């Protein structure tokens, strides 16, 4: 079985598409923020206005913090994947059949790229409620918070899938004998 890695042109093309999509999201976000500010100005009660702004700010800060954590996790997974690729190359050079390992590594690369794309898109999102009047304020804010949680959960699922793909690749490497000491073996050396 032959496994082909993505070429640089395919990677560059996917990055270009991602960049264009993120630019479109940024423009849409700016529009939504302007519309949201206009709608907030329509709220008559100053206490409610301050509360809505505080909730939106809190969601924005949470989104920024959580997507930064997911990005850091993906960076660590990419580093692990790089090490796996190097070990796979060494095993292949020593004459071992690494086709299953290469397949697992390829799947992990794809999962990481999908997760990076999802996290980048999530990081660019800004949330605003569809404020019509004071009476619908509570429902609008609730829907905004629910949407934020759903979007964050979806991005997290992509990161978890990437982590699972890396685990599968590590398991394949272990089956080939590419892991020197497991955690339990090195812990029992005392």
PDB file of C-alpha atoms in Angstrom:
ATOM      1  CA  UNK A   1       0.000   0.000   0.000  1.00  0.00           C
ATOM      2  CA  UNK A   2       1.394   3.367  -0.974  1.00  0.00           C
ATOM      3  CA  UNK A   3       0.768   6.414   1.175  1.00  0.00           C
ATOM      4  CA  UNK A   4       1.250   9.843  -0.267  1.00  0.00           C
ATOM      5  CA  UNK A   5       1.846  12.915   1.832  1.00  0.00           C
ATOM      6  CA  UNK A   6       0.366  16.269   0.953  1.00  0.00           C
ATOM      7  CA  UNK A   7       2.511  18.285  -1.386  1.00  0.00           C
ATOM      8  CA  UNK A   8       3.619  21.777  -0.559  1.00  0.00           C
ATOM      9  CA  UNK A   9       1.336  23.183  -3.257  1.00  0.00           C
ATOM     10  CA  UNK A  10      -1.678  21.408  -1.739  1.00  0.00           C
ATOM     11  CA  UNK A  11      -0.740  22.716   1.703  1.00  0.00           C
ATOM     12  CA  UNK A  12      -0.259  26.237   0.344  1.00  0.00           C
ATOM     13  CA  UNK A  13      -3.569  26.045  -1.496  1.00  0.00           C
ATOM     14  CA  UNK A  14      -5.393  24.917   1.662  1.00  0.00           C
ATOM     15  CA  UNK A  15      -3.733  27.721   3.619  1.00  0.00           C
ATOM     16  CA  UNK A  16      -4.793  30.209   0.938  1.00  0.00           C
ATOM     17  CA  UNK A  17      -8.387  28.969   1.114  1.00  0.00           C
ATOM     18  CA  UNK A  18      -8.302  29.151   4.915  1.00  0.00           C
ATOM     19  CA  UNK A  19      -6.905  32.693   4.791  1.00  0.00           C
ATOM     20  CA  UNK A  20      -9.642  33.811   2.386  1.00  0.00           C
ATOM     21  CA  UNK A  21     -12.300  32.223   4.572  1.00  0.00           C
ATOM     22  CA  UNK A  22     -10.891  33.899   7.687  1.00  0.00           C
ATOM     23  CA  UNK A  23     -10.835  37.280   5.917  1.00  0.00           C
ATOM     24  CA  UNK A  24     -14.497  36.839   5.010  1.00  0.00           C
ATOM     25  CA  UNK A  25     -15.271  35.916   8.620  1.00  0.00           C
ATOM     26  CA  UNK A  26     -13.429  39.042   9.832  1.00  0.00           C
ATOM     27  CA  UNK A  27     -15.496  41.279   7.560  1.00  0.00           C
ATOM     28  CA  UNK A  28     -18.713  39.610   8.651  1.00  0.00           C
ATOM     29  CA  UNK A  29     -17.650  39.962  12.281  1.00  0.00           C
ATOM     30  CA  UNK A  30     -17.038  43.703  11.872  1.00  0.00           C
ATOM     31  CA  UNK A  31     -20.497  44.110  10.392  1.00  0.00           C
ATOM     32  CA  UNK A  32     -22.113  42.153  13.205  1.00  0.00           C
ATOM     33  CA  UNK A  33     -20.278  44.193  15.839  1.00  0.00           C
ATOM     34  CA  UNK A  34     -21.500  47.445  14.283  1.00  0.00           C
ATOM     35  CA  UNK A  35     -25.066  46.145  14.094  1.00  0.00           C
ATOM     36  CA  UNK A  36     -24.822  44.931  17.671  1.00  0.00           C
ATOM     37  CA  UNK A  37     -23.607  48.327  18.906  1.00  0.00           C
ATOM     38  CA  UNK A  38     -26.553  49.995  17.180  1.00  0.00           C
ATOM     39  CA  UNK A  39     -28.960  47.557  18.804  1.00  0.00           C
ATOM     40  CA  UNK A  40     -27.392  48.050  22.226  1.00  0.00           C
ATOM     41  CA  UNK A  41     -27.925  51.779  21.871  1.00  0.00           C
ATOM     42  CA  UNK A  42     -31.649  51.040  21.534  1.00  0.00           C
ATOM     43  CA  UNK A  43     -31.807  49.466  24.996  1.00  0.00           C
ATOM     44  CA  UNK A  44     -33.296  52.029  27.326  1.00  0.00           C
ATOM     45  CA  UNK A  45     -32.315  50.623  30.713  1.00  0.00           C
ATOM     46  CA  UNK A  46     -28.674  51.522  31.443  1.00  0.00           C
ATOM     47  CA  UNK A  47     -28.251  48.595  33.851  1.00  0.00           C
ATOM     48  CA  UNK A  48     -29.384  46.144  31.180  1.00  0.00           C
ATOM     49  CA  UNK A  49     -27.139  47.824  28.641  1.00  0.00           C
ATOM     50  CA  UNK A  50     -24.114  47.461  30.916  1.00  0.00           C
ATOM     51  CA  UNK A  51     -25.008  43.847  31.667  1.00  0.00           C
ATOM     52  CA  UNK A  52     -25.300  42.950  27.975  1.00  0.00           C
ATOM     53  CA  UNK A  53     -21.955  44.577  27.217  1.00  0.00           C
ATOM     54  CA  UNK A  54     -20.368  42.732  30.161  1.00  0.00           C
ATOM     55  CA  UNK A  55     -21.731  39.371  28.945  1.00  0.00           C
ATOM     56  CA  UNK A  56     -20.498  39.972  25.402  1.00  0.00           C
ATOM     57  CA  UNK A  57     -17.066  40.990  26.720  1.00  0.00           C
ATOM     58  CA  UNK A  58     -16.913  37.908  28.948  1.00  0.00           C
ATOM     59  CA  UNK A  59     -17.778  35.628  26.009  1.00  0.00           C
ATOM     60  CA  UNK A  60     -15.137  37.341  23.887  1.00  0.00           C
ATOM     61  CA  UNK A  61     -12.475  36.899  26.584  1.00  0.00           C
ATOM     62  CA  UNK A  62     -13.459  33.270  27.137  1.00  0.00           C
ATOM     63  CA  UNK A  63     -13.339  32.567  23.421  1.00  0.00           C
ATOM     64  CA  UNK A  64      -9.888  34.120  23.156  1.00  0.00           C
ATOM     65  CA  UNK A  65      -8.536  32.233  26.175  1.00  0.00           C
ATOM     66  CA  UNK A  66     -10.002  28.849  25.223  1.00  0.00           C
ATOM     67  CA  UNK A  67      -8.967  29.013  21.571  1.00  0.00           C
ATOM     68  CA  UNK A  68      -5.447  29.960  22.675  1.00  0.00           C
ATOM     69  CA  UNK A  69      -5.367  26.829  24.853  1.00  0.00           C
ATOM     70  CA  UNK A  70      -6.618  24.700  21.966  1.00  0.00           C
ATOM     71  CA  UNK A  71      -3.992  26.213  19.657  1.00  0.00           C
ATOM     72  CA  UNK A  72      -1.260  25.430  22.186  1.00  0.00           C
ATOM     73  CA  UNK A  73      -2.512  21.842  22.450  1.00  0.00           C
ATOM     74  CA  UNK A  74      -2.441  21.536  18.653  1.00  0.00           C
ATOM     75  CA  UNK A  75       1.114  22.885  18.596  1.00  0.00           C
ATOM     76  CA  UNK A  76       2.144  20.173  21.072  1.00  0.00           C
ATOM     77  CA  UNK A  77       0.366  17.536  18.980  1.00  0.00           C
ATOM     78  CA  UNK A  78       2.165  18.786  15.861  1.00  0.00           C
ATOM     79  CA  UNK A  79       5.478  18.450  17.686  1.00  0.00           C
ATOM     80  CA  UNK A  80       4.619  14.883  18.689  1.00  0.00           C
ATOM     81  CA  UNK A  81       3.610  14.130  15.112  1.00  0.00           C
ATOM     82  CA  UNK A  82       6.931  15.470  13.843  1.00  0.00           C
ATOM     83  CA  UNK A  83       8.778  13.126  16.221  1.00  0.00           C
ATOM     84  CA  UNK A  84       6.599  10.216  15.089  1.00  0.00           C
ATOM     85  CA  UNK A  85       7.405  10.975  11.462  1.00  0.00           C
ATOM     86  CA  UNK A  86      11.129  10.987  12.214  1.00  0.00           C
ATOM     87  CA  UNK A  87      10.887   7.668  14.048  1.00  0.00           C
ATOM     88  CA  UNK A  88       8.845   6.206  11.185  1.00  0.00           C
ATOM     89  CA  UNK A  89      11.549   7.257   8.729  1.00  0.00           C
ATOM     90  CA  UNK A  90      14.208   5.619  10.911  1.00  0.00           C
ATOM     91  CA  UNK A  91      12.188   2.402  11.153  1.00  0.00           C
ATOM     92  CA  UNK A  92      11.602   2.384   7.414  1.00  0.00           C
ATOM     93  CA  UNK A  93      15.325   2.869   6.823  1.00  0.00           C
ATOM     94  CA  UNK A  94      16.022  -0.122   9.071  1.00  0.00           C
ATOM     95  CA  UNK A  95      13.786  -2.244   6.836  1.00  0.00           C
ATOM     96  CA  UNK A  96      10.556  -2.438   8.822  1.00  0.00           C
ATOM     97  CA  UNK A  97       7.135  -2.269   7.175  1.00  0.00           C
ATOM     98  CA  UNK A  98       5.793   1.121   8.244  1.00  0.00           C
ATOM     99  CA  UNK A  99       2.786   1.340   5.933  1.00  0.00           C
ATOM    100  CA  UNK A 100       0.223   1.245   8.770  1.00  0.00           C
ATOM    101  CA  UNK A 101       2.249   3.764  10.771  1.00  0.00           C
ATOM    102  CA  UNK A 102       2.501   6.083   7.765  1.00  0.00           C
ATOM    103  CA  UNK A 103      -1.244   5.770   7.232  1.00  0.00           C
ATOM    104  CA  UNK A 104      -1.874   6.652  10.896  1.00  0.00           C
ATOM    105  CA  UNK A 105       0.527   9.601  10.649  1.00  0.00           C
ATOM    106  CA  UNK A 106      -1.225  10.830   7.506  1.00  0.00           C
ATOM    107  CA  UNK A 107      -4.609  10.600   9.231  1.00  0.00           C
ATOM    108  CA  UNK A 108      -3.192  12.457  12.233  1.00  0.00           C
ATOM    109  CA  UNK A 109      -1.844  15.220   9.972  1.00  0.00           C
ATOM    110  CA  UNK A 110      -5.268  15.593   8.393  1.00  0.00           C
ATOM    111  CA  UNK A 111      -6.980  15.656  11.788  1.00  0.00           C
ATOM    112  CA  UNK A 112      -4.555  18.289  13.078  1.00  0.00           C
ATOM    113  CA  UNK A 113      -5.089  20.488  10.007  1.00  0.00           C
ATOM    114  CA  UNK A 114      -8.870  20.211  10.385  1.00  0.00           C
ATOM    115  CA  UNK A 115      -8.590  21.070  14.070  1.00  0.00           C
ATOM    116  CA  UNK A 116      -6.310  24.048  13.369  1.00  0.00           C
ATOM    117  CA  UNK A 117      -8.799  25.302  10.805  1.00  0.00           C
ATOM    118  CA  UNK A 118     -11.711  24.907  13.240  1.00  0.00           C
ATOM    119  CA  UNK A 119      -9.831  26.615  16.080  1.00  0.00           C
ATOM    120  CA  UNK A 120      -8.722  29.490  13.830  1.00  0.00           C
ATOM    121  CA  UNK A 121     -12.292  30.000  12.643  1.00  0.00           C
ATOM    122  CA  UNK A 122     -13.545  29.874  16.240  1.00  0.00           C
ATOM    123  CA  UNK A 123     -10.922  32.399  17.350  1.00  0.00           C
ATOM    124  CA  UNK A 124     -12.169  34.844  14.722  1.00  0.00           C
ATOM    125  CA  UNK A 125     -15.819  34.560  15.732  1.00  0.00           C
ATOM    126  CA  UNK A 126     -17.431  37.371  17.660  1.00  0.00           C
ATOM    127  CA  UNK A 127     -20.793  36.913  19.263  1.00  0.00           C
ATOM    128  CA  UNK A 128     -23.640  39.365  19.375  1.00  0.00           C
ATOM    129  CA  UNK A 129     -27.261  38.910  20.291  1.00  0.00           C
ATOM    130  CA  UNK A 130     -30.168  39.650  17.984  1.00  0.00           C
ATOM    131  CA  UNK A 131     -31.607  42.433  20.129  1.00  0.00           C
ATOM    132  CA  UNK A 132     -35.026  43.599  19.040  1.00  0.00           C
ATOM    133  CA  UNK A 133     -36.348  45.161  22.235  1.00  0.00           C
ATOM    134  CA  UNK A 134     -36.025  44.935  26.007  1.00  0.00           C
ATOM    135  CA  UNK A 135     -38.607  42.169  26.329  1.00  0.00           C
ATOM    136  CA  UNK A 136     -36.682  39.747  24.085  1.00  0.00           C
ATOM    137  CA  UNK A 137     -33.316  40.617  25.598  1.00  0.00           C
ATOM    138  CA  UNK A 138     -33.121  37.580  27.889  1.00  0.00           C
ATOM    139  CA  UNK A 139     -33.899  35.091  25.113  1.00  0.00           C
ATOM    140  CA  UNK A 140     -31.496  36.766  22.696  1.00  0.00           C
ATOM    141  CA  UNK A 141     -28.633  36.649  25.205  1.00  0.00           C
ATOM    142  CA  UNK A 142     -29.449  33.021  26.040  1.00  0.00           C
ATOM    143  CA  UNK A 143     -29.324  32.077  22.352  1.00  0.00           C
ATOM    144  CA  UNK A 144     -26.004  33.887  21.940  1.00  0.00           C
ATOM    145  CA  UNK A 145     -24.483  32.020  24.895  1.00  0.00           C
ATOM    146  CA  UNK A 146     -25.853  28.697  23.634  1.00  0.00           C
ATOM    147  CA  UNK A 147     -24.362  29.316  20.192  1.00  0.00           C
ATOM    148  CA  UNK A 148     -20.991  30.175  21.749  1.00  0.00           C
ATOM    149  CA  UNK A 149     -20.987  26.959  23.770  1.00  0.00           C
ATOM    150  CA  UNK A 150     -21.989  24.874  20.738  1.00  0.00           C
ATOM    151  CA  UNK A 151     -19.292  26.422  18.534  1.00  0.00           C
ATOM    152  CA  UNK A 152     -16.661  25.937  21.223  1.00  0.00           C
ATOM    153  CA  UNK A 153     -17.736  22.330  21.756  1.00  0.00           C
ATOM    154  CA  UNK A 154     -17.455  21.676  18.003  1.00  0.00           C
ATOM    155  CA  UNK A 155     -13.915  23.099  17.881  1.00  0.00           C
ATOM    156  CA  UNK A 156     -12.951  21.074  20.955  1.00  0.00           C
ATOM    157  CA  UNK A 157     -14.249  17.886  19.314  1.00  0.00           C
ATOM    158  CA  UNK A 158     -11.876  18.508  16.392  1.00  0.00           C
ATOM    159  CA  UNK A 159      -8.946  18.910  18.806  1.00  0.00           C
ATOM    160  CA  UNK A 160      -9.962  15.718  20.618  1.00  0.00           C
ATOM    161  CA  UNK A 161     -10.146  13.882  17.277  1.00  0.00           C
ATOM    162  CA  UNK A 162      -6.616  15.075  16.466  1.00  0.00           C
ATOM    163  CA  UNK A 163      -5.431  13.844  19.863  1.00  0.00           C
ATOM    164  CA  UNK A 164      -7.043  10.442  19.197  1.00  0.00           C
ATOM    165  CA  UNK A 165      -5.360  10.243  15.793  1.00  0.00           C
ATOM    166  CA  UNK A 166      -1.972  10.961  17.410  1.00  0.00           C
ATOM    167  CA  UNK A 167      -2.651   8.256  20.014  1.00  0.00           C
ATOM    168  CA  UNK A 168      -3.405   5.789  17.250  1.00  0.00           C
ATOM    169  CA  UNK A 169      -0.142   6.676  15.492  1.00  0.00           C
ATOM    170  CA  UNK A 170       1.800   6.238  18.760  1.00  0.00           C
ATOM    171  CA  UNK A 171       0.169   2.829  19.225  1.00  0.00           C
ATOM    172  CA  UNK A 172       1.213   1.834  15.693  1.00  0.00           C
ATOM    173  CA  UNK A 173       4.768   2.959  16.442  1.00  0.00           C
ATOM    174  CA  UNK A 174       4.785   0.924  19.652  1.00  0.00           C
ATOM    175  CA  UNK A 175       3.676  -2.174  17.732  1.00  0.00           C
ATOM    176  CA  UNK A 176       6.659  -1.749  15.437  1.00  0.00           C
ATOM    177  CA  UNK A 177       8.998  -1.517  18.404  1.00  0.00           C
ATOM    178  CA  UNK A 178       9.805   2.134  17.802  1.00  0.00           C
ATOM    179  CA  UNK A 179       9.186   3.077  21.418  1.00  0.00           C
ATOM    180  CA  UNK A 180      12.238   2.462  23.589  1.00  0.00           C
ATOM    181  CA  UNK A 181      10.701   2.632  27.066  1.00  0.00           C
ATOM    182  CA  UNK A 182       7.072   2.943  27.896  1.00  0.00           C
ATOM    183  CA  UNK A 183       6.103   5.034  30.898  1.00  0.00           C
ATOM    184  CA  UNK A 184       5.688   1.940  33.063  1.00  0.00           C
ATOM    185  CA  UNK A 185       8.998   0.419  32.024  1.00  0.00           C
ATOM    186  CA  UNK A 186      10.964   3.585  32.693  1.00  0.00           C
ATOM    187  CA  UNK A 187       9.129   4.062  36.008  1.00  0.00           C
ATOM    188  CA  UNK A 188      10.073   0.541  37.134  1.00  0.00           C
ATOM    189  CA  UNK A 189      13.789   1.023  36.494  1.00  0.00           C
ATOM    190  CA  UNK A 190      14.397   2.403  40.019  1.00  0.00           C
TER     191      UNK A 190
END
